[in-house]
Amino acid sequence: MSLFEPRTPVYSGEGDELKKVEKLLHDHQIDYKLKAGSTGTLVMVKRGRADEAEMEIREAKARNWLW
C-alpha cells in the first residue's frame, strides 16, 4: 500500500451545499478530504472513486437535493 494516494477534486463550494455534499459522500461510504481552494473548499476523493462521487453529486443535483 502506498503512503500517498492521489486525490481528485470532485466539488468546490461552501456553506450548506458543502455540508450536503459531505453527507452524500459519507452516506455512500466514499472517503473524502477537504482542502481550501481559491473558489471555495475543494472536496477531494481518491482517484479510483472520483467517477462514482461525481455521478452521485450529479444525480443529487438533478433531483434538486443539493440546490
mmCIF file of C-alpha atoms in Angstrom:
data_model
loop_
_atom_site.group_PDB
_atom_site.id
_atom_site.type_symbol
_atom_site.label_atom_id
_atom_site.label_comp_id
_atom_site.label_asym_id
_atom_site.label_seq_id
_atom_site.Cartn_x
_atom_site.Cartn_y
_atom_site.Cartn_z
ATOM 1 C CA MET A 1 0.000 0.000 0.000
ATOM 2 C CA SER A 2 1.396 3.390 -0.908
ATOM 3 C CA LEU A 3 1.626 6.170 1.617
ATOM 4 C CA PHE A 4 0.440 8.720 -0.929
ATOM 5 C CA GLU A 5 -2.841 8.119 -2.693
ATOM 6 C CA PRO A 6 -3.637 10.681 -5.396
ATOM 7 C CA ARG A 7 -6.903 12.522 -4.936
ATOM 8 C CA THR A 8 -9.102 14.276 -7.452
ATOM 9 C CA PRO A 9 -11.324 17.310 -6.764
ATOM 10 C CA VAL A 10 -14.992 16.478 -7.395
ATOM 11 C CA TYR A 11 -16.739 19.533 -5.922
ATOM 12 C CA SER A 12 -15.956 23.098 -4.904
ATOM 13 C CA GLY A 13 -18.279 25.119 -2.706
ATOM 14 C CA GLU A 14 -19.134 26.433 0.730
ATOM 15 C CA GLY A 15 -21.873 26.539 3.325
ATOM 16 C CA ASP A 16 -24.942 24.320 3.279
ATOM 17 C CA GLU A 17 -24.171 22.881 -0.161
ATOM 18 C CA LEU A 18 -20.758 21.715 1.046
ATOM 19 C CA LYS A 19 -22.326 20.071 4.103
ATOM 20 C CA LYS A 20 -24.841 18.258 1.869
ATOM 21 C CA VAL A 21 -22.061 17.007 -0.419
ATOM 22 C CA GLU A 22 -20.114 15.776 2.626
ATOM 23 C CA LYS A 23 -23.204 13.925 3.903
ATOM 24 C CA LEU A 24 -23.878 12.449 0.448
ATOM 25 C CA LEU A 25 -20.335 11.086 0.142
ATOM 26 C CA HIS A 26 -20.394 9.808 3.726
ATOM 27 C CA ASP A 27 -23.721 8.026 3.124
ATOM 28 C CA HIS A 28 -22.232 6.307 0.053
ATOM 29 C CA GLN A 29 -19.081 5.390 2.022
ATOM 30 C CA ILE A 30 -16.807 7.422 -0.243
ATOM 31 C CA ASP A 31 -13.712 8.593 1.620
ATOM 32 C CA TYR A 32 -13.038 12.303 1.089
ATOM 33 C CA LYS A 33 -10.822 15.094 2.338
ATOM 34 C CA LEU A 34 -11.408 18.838 2.345
ATOM 35 C CA LYS A 35 -8.860 21.333 1.063
ATOM 36 C CA ALA A 36 -9.093 25.125 0.940
ATOM 37 C CA GLY A 37 -9.144 26.418 -2.625
ATOM 38 C CA SER A 38 -9.415 29.782 -4.341
ATOM 39 C CA THR A 39 -13.044 29.148 -5.383
ATOM 40 C CA GLY A 40 -14.164 27.635 -2.081
ATOM 41 C CA THR A 41 -13.486 24.418 -0.247
ATOM 42 C CA LEU A 42 -12.455 21.550 -2.510
ATOM 43 C CA VAL A 43 -13.786 18.057 -1.834
ATOM 44 C CA MET A 44 -11.052 15.601 -2.806
ATOM 45 C CA VAL A 45 -11.640 11.859 -3.255
ATOM 46 C CA LYS A 46 -9.328 9.005 -4.130
ATOM 47 C CA ARG A 47 -8.760 8.874 -7.847
ATOM 48 C CA GLY A 48 -10.398 5.447 -8.177
ATOM 49 C CA ARG A 49 -13.667 6.692 -6.632
ATOM 50 C CA ALA A 50 -13.845 10.068 -8.425
ATOM 51 C CA ASP A 51 -16.232 8.893 -11.160
ATOM 52 C CA GLU A 52 -18.614 7.393 -8.620
ATOM 53 C CA ALA A 53 -18.513 10.527 -6.448
ATOM 54 C CA GLU A 54 -19.133 12.835 -9.419
ATOM 55 C CA MET A 55 -22.051 10.658 -10.537
ATOM 56 C CA GLU A 56 -23.654 10.768 -7.070
ATOM 57 C CA ILE A 57 -23.274 14.565 -6.940
ATOM 58 C CA ARG A 58 -24.759 14.958 -10.453
ATOM 59 C CA GLU A 59 -27.722 12.717 -9.551
ATOM 60 C CA ALA A 60 -28.360 14.661 -6.349
ATOM 61 C CA LYS A 61 -28.199 17.927 -8.288
ATOM 62 C CA ALA A 62 -30.620 16.574 -10.921
ATOM 63 C CA ARG A 63 -33.083 15.682 -8.140
ATOM 64 C CA ASN A 64 -32.679 19.223 -6.735
ATOM 65 C CA TRP A 65 -31.411 17.721 -3.492
ATOM 66 C CA LEU A 66 -28.297 19.909 -3.335
ATOM 67 C CA TRP A 67 -29.512 23.156 -4.903
#
